[in-house]
PDB file of C-alpha atoms in Angstrom:
ATOM      1  CA  UNK J   1     -21.117 -94.581  35.009  1.00  0.00           C
ATOM      2  CA  UNK J   2     -20.953 -96.624  38.158  1.00  0.00           C
ATOM      3  CA  UNK J   3     -24.042 -98.253  39.612  1.00  0.00           C
ATOM      4  CA  UNK J   4     -23.219 -96.892  43.046  1.00  0.00           C
ATOM      5  CA  UNK J   5     -22.837 -93.237  42.145  1.00  0.00           C
ATOM      6  CA  UNK J   6     -25.966 -92.098  43.976  1.00  0.00           C
ATOM      7  CA  UNK J   7     -27.729 -93.573  46.977  1.00  0.00           C
ATOM      8  CA  UNK J   8     -30.237 -90.926  47.988  1.00  0.00           C
ATOM      9  CA  UNK J   9     -32.767 -93.289  49.542  1.00  0.00           C
ATOM     10  CA  UNK J  10     -32.418 -96.191  51.934  1.00  0.00           C
ATOM     11  CA  UNK J  11     -33.158 -99.396  50.029  1.00  0.00           C
ATOM     12  CA  UNK J  12     -35.054-101.789  52.301  1.00  0.00           C
ATOM     13  CA  UNK J  13     -36.150-104.221  49.584  1.00  0.00           C
ATOM     14  CA  UNK J  14     -34.890-107.804  49.683  1.00  0.00           C
ATOM     15  CA  UNK J  15     -34.113-109.088  46.197  1.00  0.00           C
ATOM     16  CA  UNK J  16     -34.291-112.662  47.506  1.00  0.00           C
ATOM     17  CA  UNK J  17     -37.807-112.210  48.901  1.00  0.00           C
ATOM     18  CA  UNK J  18     -38.870-110.303  45.794  1.00  0.00           C
ATOM     19  CA  UNK J  19     -37.652-112.978  43.358  1.00  0.00           C
ATOM     20  CA  UNK J  20     -39.039-115.804  45.497  1.00  0.00           C
ATOM     21  CA  UNK J  21     -42.447-114.393  46.418  1.00  0.00           C
ATOM     22  CA  UNK J  22     -43.246-111.797  43.745  1.00  0.00           C
ATOM     23  CA  UNK J  23     -41.837-113.024  40.439  1.00  0.00           C
ATOM     24  CA  UNK J  24     -45.324-112.617  38.960  1.00  0.00           C
ATOM     25  CA  UNK J  25     -44.728-108.835  38.997  1.00  0.00           C
ATOM     26  CA  UNK J  26     -42.282-109.155  36.109  1.00  0.00           C
ATOM     27  CA  UNK J  27     -43.548-112.356  34.444  1.00  0.00           C
ATOM     28  CA  UNK J  28     -44.202-112.162  30.689  1.00  0.00           C
ATOM     29  CA  UNK J  29     -47.736-113.384  31.307  1.00  0.00           C
ATOM     30  CA  UNK J  30     -48.533-110.184  33.205  1.00  0.00           C
ATOM     31  CA  UNK J  31     -46.208-107.620  31.587  1.00  0.00           C
ATOM     32  CA  UNK J  32     -46.774-108.313  27.890  1.00  0.00           C
ATOM     33  CA  UNK J  33     -49.844-106.055  27.784  1.00  0.00           C
ATOM     34  CA  UNK J  34     -48.095-102.983  29.157  1.00  0.00           C
ATOM     35  CA  UNK J  35     -45.007-103.591  27.014  1.00  0.00           C
ATOM     36  CA  UNK J  36     -47.341-103.670  24.047  1.00  0.00           C
ATOM     37  CA  UNK J  37     -48.679-100.263  25.065  1.00  0.00           C
ATOM     38  CA  UNK J  38     -45.125 -98.961  25.460  1.00  0.00           C
ATOM     39  CA  UNK J  39     -44.190-100.241  21.978  1.00  0.00           C
ATOM     40  CA  UNK J  40     -40.408 -99.730  22.379  1.00  0.00           C
ATOM     41  CA  UNK J  41     -38.348 -99.164  19.235  1.00  0.00           C
ATOM     42  CA  UNK J  42     -34.672 -99.909  18.520  1.00  0.00           C
ATOM     43  CA  UNK J  43     -32.506 -96.910  19.398  1.00  0.00           C
ATOM     44  CA  UNK J  44     -35.030 -95.247  21.684  1.00  0.00           C
ATOM     45  CA  UNK J  45     -34.068 -93.911  25.095  1.00  0.00           C
ATOM     46  CA  UNK J  46     -36.349 -95.262  27.803  1.00  0.00           C
ATOM     47  CA  UNK J  47     -36.176 -94.543  31.506  1.00  0.00           C
ATOM     48  CA  UNK J  48     -37.662 -97.134  33.871  1.00  0.00           C
ATOM     49  CA  UNK J  49     -38.964 -95.625  37.111  1.00  0.00           C
ATOM     50  CA  UNK J  50     -38.478 -98.508  39.561  1.00  0.00           C
ATOM     51  CA  UNK J  51     -37.432-101.770  37.933  1.00  0.00           C
ATOM     52  CA  UNK J  52     -37.308-104.047  40.969  1.00  0.00           C
ATOM     53  CA  UNK J  53     -34.685-106.687  40.180  1.00  0.00           C
ATOM     54  CA  UNK J  54     -34.486-105.638  36.548  1.00  0.00           C
ATOM     55  CA  UNK J  55     -36.049-108.454  34.549  1.00  0.00           C
ATOM     56  CA  UNK J  56     -38.497-106.320  32.542  1.00  0.00           C
ATOM     57  CA  UNK J  57     -35.906-103.570  32.124  1.00  0.00           C
ATOM     58  CA  UNK J  58     -33.549-106.151  30.670  1.00  0.00           C
ATOM     59  CA  UNK J  59     -36.218-107.004  28.088  1.00  0.00           C
ATOM     60  CA  UNK J  60     -36.437-103.331  27.155  1.00  0.00           C
ATOM     61  CA  UNK J  61     -32.670-103.122  26.853  1.00  0.00           C
ATOM     62  CA  UNK J  62     -32.694-106.030  24.406  1.00  0.00           C
ATOM     63  CA  UNK J  63     -35.286-104.238  22.250  1.00  0.00           C
ATOM     64  CA  UNK J  64     -33.821-100.725  22.204  1.00  0.00           C
ATOM     65  CA  UNK J  65     -30.307-102.074  21.728  1.00  0.00           C
ATOM     66  CA  UNK J  66     -26.993-100.686  22.824  1.00  0.00           C
ATOM     67  CA  UNK J  67     -27.616 -97.499  20.861  1.00  0.00           C
ATOM     68  CA  UNK J  68     -30.632 -96.886  23.037  1.00  0.00           C
ATOM     69  CA  UNK J  69     -30.513 -96.304  26.762  1.00  0.00           C
ATOM     70  CA  UNK J  70     -32.418 -97.719  29.698  1.00  0.00           C
ATOM     71  CA  UNK J  71     -32.093 -96.184  33.155  1.00  0.00           C
ATOM     72  CA  UNK J  72     -33.764 -97.769  36.128  1.00  0.00           C
ATOM     73  CA  UNK J  73     -33.677 -97.116  39.841  1.00  0.00           C
ATOM     74  CA  UNK J  74     -32.381-100.389  41.101  1.00  0.00           C
ATOM     75  CA  UNK J  75     -28.900-101.838  41.058  1.00  0.00           C
ATOM     76  CA  UNK J  76     -29.735-105.405  40.201  1.00  0.00           C
ATOM     77  CA  UNK J  77     -29.320-107.846  37.344  1.00  0.00           C
ATOM     78  CA  UNK J  78     -26.160-106.378  35.852  1.00  0.00           C
ATOM     79  CA  UNK J  79     -27.876-103.343  34.296  1.00  0.00           C
ATOM     80  CA  UNK J  80     -25.720-100.325  33.525  1.00  0.00           C
ATOM     81  CA  UNK J  81     -26.524 -96.663  34.252  1.00  0.00           C
ATOM     82  CA  UNK J  82     -28.576 -97.387  37.358  1.00  0.00           C
ATOM     83  CA  UNK J  83     -29.129 -95.207  40.385  1.00  0.00           C
ATOM     84  CA  UNK J  84     -31.310 -95.106  43.481  1.00  0.00           C
ATOM     85  CA  UNK J  85     -33.657 -92.158  43.826  1.00  0.00           C
ATOM     86  CA  UNK J  86     -37.210 -91.058  44.557  1.00  0.00           C
ATOM     87  CA  UNK J  87     -39.439 -90.774  41.490  1.00  0.00           C
ATOM     88  CA  UNK J  88     -41.649 -88.343  43.419  1.00  0.00           C
ATOM     89  CA  UNK J  89     -38.783 -85.856  43.162  1.00  0.00           C
ATOM     90  CA  UNK J  90     -36.254 -87.421  40.817  1.00  0.00           C
ATOM     91  CA  UNK J  91     -32.682 -86.129  41.086  1.00  0.00           C
ATOM     92  CA  UNK J  92     -30.155 -87.424  38.557  1.00  0.00           C
ATOM     93  CA  UNK J  93     -26.516 -88.079  39.490  1.00  0.00           C
ATOM     94  CA  UNK J  94     -24.113 -85.502  38.094  1.00  0.00           C
ATOM     95  CA  UNK J  95     -22.788 -87.785  35.366  1.00  0.00           C
ATOM     96  CA  UNK J  96     -26.318 -88.522  34.096  1.00  0.00           C
ATOM     97  CA  UNK J  97     -27.852 -85.073  34.572  1.00  0.00           C
ATOM     98  CA  UNK J  98     -27.500 -84.226  30.879  1.00  0.00           C
ATOM     99  CA  UNK J  99     -29.962 -87.018  30.046  1.00  0.00           C
ATOM    100  CA  UNK J 100     -32.838 -85.215  31.728  1.00  0.00           C
ATOM    101  CA  UNK J 101     -35.303 -84.222  29.025  1.00  0.00           C
ATOM    102  CA  UNK J 102     -33.788 -86.601  26.465  1.00  0.00           C
ATOM    103  CA  UNK J 103     -35.981 -89.679  26.785  1.00  0.00           C
ATOM    104  CA  UNK J 104     -38.509 -90.994  24.280  1.00  0.00           C
ATOM    105  CA  UNK J 105     -40.525 -92.814  26.923  1.00  0.00           C
ATOM    106  CA  UNK J 106     -40.983 -93.268  30.661  1.00  0.00           C
ATOM    107  CA  UNK J 107     -41.956 -96.779  31.714  1.00  0.00           C
ATOM    108  CA  UNK J 108     -43.107 -97.960  35.122  1.00  0.00           C
ATOM    109  CA  UNK J 109     -44.471-101.290  36.308  1.00  0.00           C
ATOM    110  CA  UNK J 110     -46.121-101.718  39.724  1.00  0.00           C
ATOM    111  CA  UNK J 111     -44.631 -98.496  41.107  1.00  0.00           C
ATOM    112  CA  UNK J 112     -47.278 -95.795  41.462  1.00  0.00           C
ATOM    113  CA  UNK J 113     -49.034 -97.330  44.452  1.00  0.00           C
ATOM    114  CA  UNK J 114     -45.815 -96.808  46.453  1.00  0.00           C
ATOM    115  CA  UNK J 115     -45.835 -93.066  45.676  1.00  0.00           C
ATOM    116  CA  UNK J 116     -48.262 -91.867  48.339  1.00  0.00           C
ATOM    117  CA  UNK J 117     -46.245 -88.855  49.528  1.00  0.00           C
ATOM    118  CA  UNK J 118     -46.466 -86.902  46.261  1.00  0.00           C
ATOM    119  CA  UNK J 119     -48.312 -88.599  43.368  1.00  0.00           C
ATOM    120  CA  UNK J 120     -48.142 -85.411  41.293  1.00  0.00           C
ATOM    121  CA  UNK J 121     -44.376 -85.425  41.783  1.00  0.00           C
ATOM    122  CA  UNK J 122     -44.132 -88.678  39.817  1.00  0.00           C
ATOM    123  CA  UNK J 123     -45.990 -87.088  36.907  1.00  0.00           C
ATOM    124  CA  UNK J 124     -43.663 -84.090  37.111  1.00  0.00           C
ATOM    125  CA  UNK J 125     -40.600 -86.362  37.114  1.00  0.00           C
ATOM    126  CA  UNK J 126     -41.937 -88.130  34.017  1.00  0.00           C
ATOM    127  CA  UNK J 127     -42.553 -84.833  32.255  1.00  0.00           C
ATOM    128  CA  UNK J 128     -39.052 -83.577  33.037  1.00  0.00           C
ATOM    129  CA  UNK J 129     -37.499 -86.816  31.745  1.00  0.00           C
ATOM    130  CA  UNK J 130     -39.164 -86.700  28.321  1.00  0.00           C
ATOM    131  CA  UNK J 131     -38.220 -84.928  25.115  1.00  0.00           C
ATOM    132  CA  UNK J 132     -40.340 -81.908  24.254  1.00  0.00           C
ATOM    133  CA  UNK J 133     -41.009 -83.099  20.703  1.00  0.00           C
ATOM    134  CA  UNK J 134     -44.661 -84.048  21.172  1.00  0.00           C
ATOM    135  CA  UNK J 135     -43.911 -87.767  20.956  1.00  0.00           C
ATOM    136  CA  UNK J 136     -42.716 -88.512  24.489  1.00  0.00           C
ATOM    137  CA  UNK J 137     -44.901 -91.081  26.198  1.00  0.00           C
ATOM    138  CA  UNK J 138     -45.457 -92.184  29.775  1.00  0.00           C
ATOM    139  CA  UNK J 139     -46.654 -95.778  30.134  1.00  0.00           C
ATOM    140  CA  UNK J 140     -47.524 -97.495  33.401  1.00  0.00           C
ATOM    141  CA  UNK J 141     -49.079-100.653  34.740  1.00  0.00           C
ATOM    142  CA  UNK J 142     -49.929 -99.819  38.345  1.00  0.00           C
ATOM    143  CA  UNK J 143     -51.436-101.910  41.105  1.00  0.00           C
ATOM    144  CA  UNK J 144     -54.783-100.603  42.270  1.00  0.00           C
ATOM    145  CA  UNK J 145     -56.724-101.535  45.354  1.00  0.00           C
ATOM    146  CA  UNK J 146     -58.452-104.906  45.587  1.00  0.00           C
ATOM    147  CA  UNK J 147     -61.998-104.923  44.270  1.00  0.00           C
ATOM    148  CA  UNK J 148     -64.502-103.967  46.914  1.00  0.00           C
ATOM    149  CA  UNK J 149     -67.281-106.265  48.138  1.00  0.00           C
ATOM    150  CA  UNK J 150     -70.653-105.397  49.608  1.00  0.00           C
ATOM    151  CA  UNK J 151     -70.922-105.030  53.375  1.00  0.00           C
ATOM    152  CA  UNK J 152     -73.203-108.069  53.736  1.00  0.00           C
ATOM    153  CA  UNK J 153     -70.322-110.382  52.839  1.00  0.00           C
ATOM    154  CA  UNK J 154     -67.436-108.294  54.103  1.00  0.00           C
ATOM    155  CA  UNK J 155     -66.704-110.624  57.016  1.00  0.00           C
ATOM    156  CA  UNK J 156     -66.031-113.425  54.530  1.00  0.00           C
ATOM    157  CA  UNK J 157     -64.490-111.520  51.624  1.00  0.00           C
ATOM    158  CA  UNK J 158     -62.085-109.130  53.277  1.00  0.00           C
ATOM    159  CA  UNK J 159     -59.654-107.455  50.919  1.00  0.00           C
ATOM    160  CA  UNK J 160     -56.028-107.857  51.868  1.00  0.00           C
ATOM    161  CA  UNK J 161     -55.578-104.162  52.584  1.00  0.00           C
ATOM    162  CA  UNK J 162     -58.748-104.101  54.688  1.00  0.00           C
ATOM    163  CA  UNK J 163     -57.510-107.077  56.675  1.00  0.00           C
ATOM    164  CA  UNK J 164     -54.224-105.296  57.362  1.00  0.00           C
ATOM    165  CA  UNK J 165     -56.079-102.239  58.630  1.00  0.00           C
ATOM    166  CA  UNK J 166     -58.403-104.281  60.831  1.00  0.00           C
ATOM    167  CA  UNK J 167     -55.575-106.279  62.419  1.00  0.00           C
ATOM    168  CA  UNK J 168     -53.366-103.229  63.020  1.00  0.00           C
ATOM    169  CA  UNK J 169     -56.214-101.226  64.508  1.00  0.00           C
ATOM    170  CA  UNK J 170     -57.124-104.145  66.792  1.00  0.00           C
ATOM    171  CA  UNK J 171     -53.629-103.763  68.249  1.00  0.00           C
ATOM    172  CA  UNK J 172     -54.079-100.036  68.825  1.00  0.00           C
ATOM    173  CA  UNK J 173     -52.031 -98.977  65.780  1.00  0.00           C
ATOM    174  CA  UNK J 174     -52.913 -96.163  63.371  1.00  0.00           C
ATOM    175  CA  UNK J 175     -53.313 -98.178  60.175  1.00  0.00           C
ATOM    176  CA  UNK J 176     -54.158 -95.172  58.033  1.00  0.00           C
ATOM    177  CA  UNK J 177     -50.893 -93.398  58.779  1.00  0.00           C
ATOM    178  CA  UNK J 178     -48.873 -96.619  58.448  1.00  0.00           C
ATOM    179  CA  UNK J 179     -50.446 -97.541  55.101  1.00  0.00           C
ATOM    180  CA  UNK J 180     -47.792 -96.803  52.430  1.00  0.00           C
ATOM    181  CA  UNK J 181     -50.061 -97.274  49.424  1.00  0.00           C
ATOM    182  CA  UNK J 182     -51.761 -94.827  47.054  1.00  0.00           C
ATOM    183  CA  UNK J 183     -54.795 -96.201  45.217  1.00  0.00           C
ATOM    184  CA  UNK J 184     -56.536 -93.543  43.087  1.00  0.00           C
ATOM    185  CA  UNK J 185     -59.544 -94.122  40.885  1.00  0.00           C
ATOM    186  CA  UNK J 186     -59.133 -94.185  37.115  1.00  0.00           C
ATOM    187  CA  UNK J 187     -60.629 -90.696  36.820  1.00  0.00           C
ATOM    188  CA  UNK J 188     -58.486 -89.364  39.659  1.00  0.00           C
ATOM    189  CA  UNK J 189     -55.268 -90.482  37.995  1.00  0.00           C
ATOM    190  CA  UNK J 190     -56.400 -89.330  34.553  1.00  0.00           C
ATOM    191  CA  UNK J 191     -56.999 -85.883  36.045  1.00  0.00           C
ATOM    192  CA  UNK J 192     -53.576 -85.970  37.708  1.00  0.00           C
ATOM    193  CA  UNK J 193     -51.906 -86.739  34.370  1.00  0.00           C
ATOM    194  CA  UNK J 194     -53.813 -84.012  32.566  1.00  0.00           C
ATOM    195  CA  UNK J 195     -52.980 -81.441  35.228  1.00  0.00           C
ATOM    196  CA  UNK J 196     -49.349 -82.460  34.763  1.00  0.00           C
ATOM    197  CA  UNK J 197     -49.514 -81.533  31.096  1.00  0.00           C
ATOM    198  CA  UNK J 198     -50.102 -84.968  29.531  1.00  0.00           C
ATOM    199  CA  UNK J 199     -52.721 -86.049  27.021  1.00  0.00           C
ATOM    200  CA  UNK J 200     -54.124 -89.443  28.041  1.00  0.00           C
ATOM    201  CA  UNK J 201     -54.649 -91.688  25.017  1.00  0.00           C
ATOM    202  CA  UNK J 202     -55.469 -94.863  26.927  1.00  0.00           C
ATOM    203  CA  UNK J 203     -56.397 -95.636  30.524  1.00  0.00           C
ATOM    204  CA  UNK J 204     -58.132 -98.749  31.844  1.00  0.00           C
ATOM    205  CA  UNK J 205     -58.616-100.810  34.988  1.00  0.00           C
ATOM    206  CA  UNK J 206     -57.857-104.518  34.591  1.00  0.00           C
ATOM    207  CA  UNK J 207     -58.832-106.966  37.382  1.00  0.00           C
ATOM    208  CA  UNK J 208     -56.598-110.007  37.684  1.00  0.00           C
ATOM    209  CA  UNK J 209     -56.604-112.974  40.040  1.00  0.00           C
ATOM    210  CA  UNK J 210     -52.943-113.711  40.757  1.00  0.00           C
ATOM    211  CA  UNK J 211     -51.871-117.115  42.130  1.00  0.00           C
ATOM    212  CA  UNK J 212     -49.072-116.795  44.670  1.00  0.00           C
ATOM    213  CA  UNK J 213     -46.009-119.078  44.637  1.00  0.00           C
ATOM    214  CA  UNK J 214     -46.348-119.711  48.368  1.00  0.00           C
ATOM    215  CA  UNK J 215     -48.395-118.674  51.370  1.00  0.00           C
ATOM    216  CA  UNK J 216     -49.909-115.244  51.818  1.00  0.00           C
ATOM    217  CA  UNK J 217     -47.537-114.577  54.709  1.00  0.00           C
ATOM    218  CA  UNK J 218     -44.635-114.745  52.247  1.00  0.00           C
ATOM    219  CA  UNK J 219     -46.302-111.980  50.219  1.00  0.00           C
ATOM    220  CA  UNK J 220     -46.757-109.972  53.426  1.00  0.00           C
ATOM    221  CA  UNK J 221     -43.097-110.443  54.372  1.00  0.00           C
ATOM    222  CA  UNK J 222     -42.091-109.142  50.952  1.00  0.00           C
ATOM    223  CA  UNK J 223     -44.386-106.130  50.659  1.00  0.00           C
ATOM    224  CA  UNK J 224     -45.493-105.196  54.189  1.00  0.00           C
ATOM    225  CA  UNK J 225     -42.691-106.058  56.626  1.00  0.00           C
ATOM    226  CA  UNK J 226     -40.632-102.953  55.759  1.00  0.00           C
ATOM    227  CA  UNK J 227     -43.635-100.676  55.200  1.00  0.00           C
ATOM    228  CA  UNK J 228     -46.743-101.264  57.300  1.00  0.00           C
ATOM    229  CA  UNK J 229     -44.773-103.138  59.968  1.00  0.00           C
ATOM    230  CA  UNK J 230     -41.372-101.456  59.793  1.00  0.00           C
ATOM    231  CA  UNK J 231     -41.456-100.255  63.408  1.00  0.00           C
ATOM    232  CA  UNK J 232     -42.210-103.683  64.912  1.00  0.00           C
ATOM    233  CA  UNK J 233     -39.729-106.313  66.023  1.00  0.00           C
ATOM    234  CA  UNK J 234     -39.675-109.669  64.243  1.00  0.00           C
ATOM    235  CA  UNK J 235     -41.919-111.481  66.721  1.00  0.00           C
ATOM    236  CA  UNK J 236     -44.543-108.735  66.705  1.00  0.00           C
ATOM    237  CA  UNK J 237     -44.518-108.481  62.908  1.00  0.00           C
ATOM    238  CA  UNK J 238     -44.839-112.244  62.447  1.00  0.00           C
ATOM    239  CA  UNK J 239     -47.770-112.356  64.860  1.00  0.00           C
ATOM    240  CA  UNK J 240     -49.641-109.642  62.972  1.00  0.00           C
ATOM    241  CA  UNK J 241     -48.908-111.143  59.561  1.00  0.00           C
ATOM    242  CA  UNK J 242     -50.203-114.525  60.702  1.00  0.00           C
ATOM    243  CA  UNK J 243     -53.399-112.833  61.908  1.00  0.00           C
ATOM    244  CA  UNK J 244     -53.828-111.129  58.525  1.00  0.00           C
ATOM    245  CA  UNK J 245     -53.215-114.416  56.716  1.00  0.00           C
ATOM    246  CA  UNK J 246     -55.783-116.172  58.887  1.00  0.00           C
ATOM    247  CA  UNK J 247     -58.376-113.461  58.247  1.00  0.00           C
ATOM    248  CA  UNK J 248     -57.845-113.698  54.472  1.00  0.00           C
ATOM    249  CA  UNK J 249     -57.750-117.500  54.248  1.00  0.00           C
ATOM    250  CA  UNK J 250     -61.489-118.000  53.704  1.00  0.00           C
ATOM    251  CA  UNK J 251     -61.367-115.859  50.558  1.00  0.00           C
ATOM    252  CA  UNK J 252     -57.836-116.288  49.229  1.00  0.00           C
ATOM    253  CA  UNK J 253     -56.909-119.932  49.928  1.00  0.00           C
ATOM    254  CA  UNK J 254     -58.389-122.721  47.823  1.00  0.00           C
ATOM    255  CA  UNK J 255     -59.234-126.278  48.846  1.00  0.00           C
ATOM    256  CA  UNK J 256     -55.772-127.469  47.802  1.00  0.00           C
ATOM    257  CA  UNK J 257     -54.035-124.928  50.024  1.00  0.00           C
ATOM    258  CA  UNK J 258     -53.030-122.576  47.166  1.00  0.00           C
ATOM    259  CA  UNK J 259     -53.207-118.831  47.691  1.00  0.00           C
ATOM    260  CA  UNK J 260     -54.323-116.132  45.243  1.00  0.00           C
ATOM    261  CA  UNK J 261     -54.637-112.366  45.494  1.00  0.00           C
ATOM    262  CA  UNK J 262     -57.061-110.208  43.544  1.00  0.00           C
ATOM    263  CA  UNK J 263     -55.083-107.477  41.822  1.00  0.00           C
ATOM    264  CA  UNK J 264     -56.541-104.666  39.723  1.00  0.00           C
ATOM    265  CA  UNK J 265     -54.064-103.055  37.325  1.00  0.00           C
ATOM    266  CA  UNK J 266     -54.284 -99.500  36.032  1.00  0.00           C
ATOM    267  CA  UNK J 267     -52.784 -99.275  32.550  1.00  0.00           C
ATOM    268  CA  UNK J 268     -52.311 -96.005  30.755  1.00  0.00           C
ATOM    269  CA  UNK J 269     -50.505 -94.258  27.944  1.00  0.00           C
ATOM    270  CA  UNK J 270     -50.038 -90.498  28.196  1.00  0.00           C
ATOM    271  CA  UNK J 271     -48.362 -88.287  25.599  1.00  0.00           C
ATOM    272  CA  UNK J 272     -46.454 -85.093  26.393  1.00  0.00           C
ATOM    273  CA  UNK J 273     -47.403 -82.457  23.789  1.00  0.00           C
ATOM    274  CA  UNK J 274     -44.667 -80.551  21.987  1.00  0.00           C
ATOM    275  CA  UNK J 275     -43.394 -77.477  23.772  1.00  0.00           C
ATOM    276  CA  UNK J 276     -44.747 -74.221  22.417  1.00  0.00           C
ATOM    277  CA  UNK J 277     -42.627 -71.110  21.954  1.00  0.00           C
TER     278      UNK J 277
END
């Protein structure tokens, strides 16, 4: 099963930028909680919807063993049985199609906020991947929008996403249409899961201040250059990212020059009930 059997989507992610500027996404410090919720067992089949450069997926592979199976959607880190696809409408390559409906668990980490086009499609893809034995589970740790602040202090405590919108709109750009992110409330996503046929056994919102390894502009180059700013040339994109960084500095840069971003993580466990005849 070759890693290059399917390439349905254009992959614009830079593994170098991701590993350099966003290693916190897969660090044990921040993923241990969701792996605890997943509770993988030796021999289980687990599909990873969007593994980035594969570090967390590799941990899962070590737990489930070679008798288990891990599929992810990136072709990094030497993982086998990988393919590129869209979890909003997941299509398996021919040689892996028989695995659909055979998994014990679906795992995702920091993926759902990129699924703006069809959030319900992700839930449907998870349902179709799982066994119909009443034990299949869908576990996610998703990035949610930065915590809001009151209007009185908004000029000093701009959220990163708000700053992006303000800067883009100041340049005559339609920030709302360019925004690639989907940030539902806890209740909204719980309802989405339930409408998709899942029983939610745990769902919580977990704020987290995340120190960055470098400047905020490095984060923006990693996560916004090929999304918000994909249609701009390099000079235009750099100018806008510097403006966003400057706007966020008063809230996100400390006296020593270190940068931090306020993340809020949605964690949930949802069980697919057994199929009825």
